Amino acid sequence: MDLSCEYAGLKLKNPIVVASSGLTENLKNMKKAEEHGAACVVVKSLFEEEVCRISPTPRFEIIERRMGKLRSHTFYSFEQASNFDEREYFEEIRKAVNVLSIPVIPSVNCISDEGWRKYARMAEESGAPALELNVSCPHGSISFRGGDVEEKILNVARVVRDTVKIPIIVKLPMQLSSPISMAGMLERIGVNGVVMFNRLTGLDIDVENEKPIMHGGYAGHGGPWSFNAVLRWVAASSPHLNISIAASGGVGSGIDVAKFIYAGADVVEVCSLIYLMGYEAIEMILKELQQFMEQKSYKSLDEFRGKVSGPKILSNEQIDRRHIYVAKIDPKLCSMCDICRKVCIYDAPYKSEKTYVIGNTCDGCGLCVKLCPTKAIDLVSRGKEG
Ligand SMILES: Cc1cc2nc3c(=O)[nH]c(=O)nc-3n(C[C@H](O)[C@H](O)[C@H](O)COP(=O)(O)O)c2cc1C
C-alpha cells in the first residue's frame, strides 16, 4: 500500500507529520518521532520574544468536560516556545537535518519584520527543506495583538517570501473572517502551504480559589472536539487551493486521518494524541489508516483525497428537507427509562403499558434514537411506523 504524499514540494513516506510542540523540541525527541514512523517533524517554535522562551510549571491540564452523561476532554496547556536561543535552535535544526532521514521543518514566531527576515534566513542556511511560520500561537502572536490580523499575516508572508527561496508554510489561526480567502491570498503571495489550524486560546477558572487555573493566564486548548471544525474548513478550502494543506486539530485515530484526506488535506499534523499516548500513537494511527484503506481497497491516498470536499458537500439549497422518517420503539428492547420522553421537544413519546410508544407529533429528528441507552428506537419511513 502506498501512503506516500507530497507536501509543500517535499516527498513524504506517509501523511503523518508530528506538529510543532515539545514533542519535537530537540533532536532526541525528533528521533523518537522518526523511529515510530512519522514522515516529517515540525520543530517546536522559536520565538523572537525572549520572555516566551521559558514556560511555567506545571503547564498541562486535562479538563474533563461533562454534559449530562456525555463526556469529553480539553487538553489545556501553556507550553509556549522553544527554550533555545536562536543560535542553539538553528544548530539543533542543522544537526537534525543531517542525522534524520525525514524532513525537519523549523517553526518561527516573530514580532518584527526584521525578526521574520533574520529567522527565515537562518532557517534556510541551516539546511531546512521548508519553514513554518507560526502566526497563530494561542499564547502570543501577531494574531492576538489587535489590529487587522489578516493584513498582518499577509505582511509576514510577503516579508518571508521576499527573503528566502525554501518552501514556506503558514500556520493559520482558526479565528479569521475567511480562512479560504486568506489561504487564497497566501497562495498568490507565493506561500507553498497552509496549516489549518493552530489551537484556540482558552481560559478555565479554579472556582475554589477564584482565579484562572494553572499559571494564572489564558492557555492553548484543544481536544477531540476541535476535529470537526478543522475538517469543515479543509473540505471547504481544498478545491480552491493549489498549495498544500496540512490539517491539524483533534486527530485521535487513523480514521480521523482518512477523513482529513477525504476532505482534501495533503498531510495531517498530529500533536495532542502523541502527548497523551506517547510516540507509539504514530504507529497506531498509521496501522488504522492502512486497515481502513485495505477495507476500502484503496491502494494510495490520491485515490480518495478530496473525495468529500467542496461541491460534494451539499449547499443549503441542495439539502433534502423532506420529513420522511418517524421514530419507532421496539417494545422488546424498551427499558422504559423515560429519556426519550424527557428530551423530545415534540412531546411524541408516551408511556403505554410495558413500553413507550411514539405518537404522531414525531418530527423524525432522530435525537431519541441517538440517546436511547438500549438502542430500542429506530427511524422508519413515515407510514411504515405502525
Ligand atoms: C503542548 C503543545 C505545544 C504546542 N506548541 C506549538 C508550537 O510551539 N508552535 C506551533 O505552531 N504549534 C504548537 N502547538 C499546536 C500543535 O502544533 C497543533 O497544531 C495543535 O495542537 C492541533 O493539533 P492536535 O489537536 O493534534 O493537538 C502546540 C500544541 C500543544 C498541545
mmCIF file of N, CA, C and O in Angstrom, residues 36 70 101 105 120 132 160 214 276 311-312:
data_model
loop_
_atom_site.group_PDB
_atom_site.id
_atom_site.type_symbol
_atom_site.label_atom_id
_atom_site.label_comp_id
_atom_site.label_asym_id
_atom_site.label_seq_id
_atom_site.Cartn_x
_atom_site.Cartn_y
_atom_site.Cartn_z
ATOM 1 N N HIS A 36 9.181 6.018 15.350
ATOM 2 C CA HIS A 36 7.804 5.496 15.446
ATOM 3 C C HIS A 36 7.010 5.709 14.156
ATOM 4 O O HIS A 36 5.808 5.481 14.145
ATOM 5 N N LEU A 70 -22.714 12.557 28.925
ATOM 6 C CA LEU A 70 -21.698 12.529 27.875
ATOM 7 C C LEU A 70 -20.431 13.228 28.358
ATOM 8 O O LEU A 70 -20.502 14.268 29.006
ATOM 9 N N SER A 101 16.378 11.008 8.576
ATOM 10 C CA SER A 101 16.109 10.789 7.145
ATOM 11 C C SER A 101 14.781 11.414 6.726
ATOM 12 O O SER A 101 14.425 11.395 5.559
ATOM 13 N N ILE A 105 11.254 20.508 9.698
ATOM 14 C CA ILE A 105 10.793 21.861 9.336
ATOM 15 C C ILE A 105 10.831 22.752 10.583
ATOM 16 O O ILE A 105 10.109 22.494 11.555
ATOM 17 N N ALA A 120 14.109 33.576 9.056
ATOM 18 C CA ALA A 120 13.898 32.874 7.784
ATOM 19 C C ALA A 120 15.254 32.585 7.135
ATOM 20 O O ALA A 120 15.510 31.476 6.652
ATOM 21 N N GLU A 132 8.017 26.726 8.614
ATOM 22 C CA GLU A 132 6.626 27.003 9.007
ATOM 23 C C GLU A 132 6.587 28.330 9.762
ATOM 24 O O GLU A 132 7.420 28.582 10.636
ATOM 25 N N VAL A 160 8.655 37.230 4.386
ATOM 26 C CA VAL A 160 9.447 35.997 4.364
ATOM 27 C C VAL A 160 9.630 35.506 2.923
ATOM 28 O O VAL A 160 10.711 35.043 2.548
ATOM 29 N N MET A 214 -3.994 26.821 36.810
ATOM 30 C CA MET A 214 -2.593 26.634 36.438
ATOM 31 C C MET A 214 -1.742 27.888 36.635
ATOM 32 O O MET A 214 -1.635 28.397 37.727
ATOM 33 N N LEU A 276 -0.656 12.477 24.782
ATOM 34 C CA LEU A 276 -1.482 11.717 25.725
ATOM 35 C C LEU A 276 -1.224 10.214 25.667
ATOM 36 O O LEU A 276 -1.561 9.493 26.595
ATOM 37 N N PRO A 311 -17.783 20.886 -3.762
ATOM 38 C CA PRO A 311 -19.135 20.672 -4.299
ATOM 39 C C PRO A 311 -19.767 19.356 -3.852
ATOM 40 O O PRO A 311 -20.970 19.165 -4.011
ATOM 41 N N LYS A 312 -18.966 18.425 -3.316
ATOM 42 C CA LYS A 312 -19.540 17.154 -2.841
ATOM 43 C C LYS A 312 -20.309 17.378 -1.542
ATOM 44 O O LYS A 312 -21.022 16.507 -1.063
#
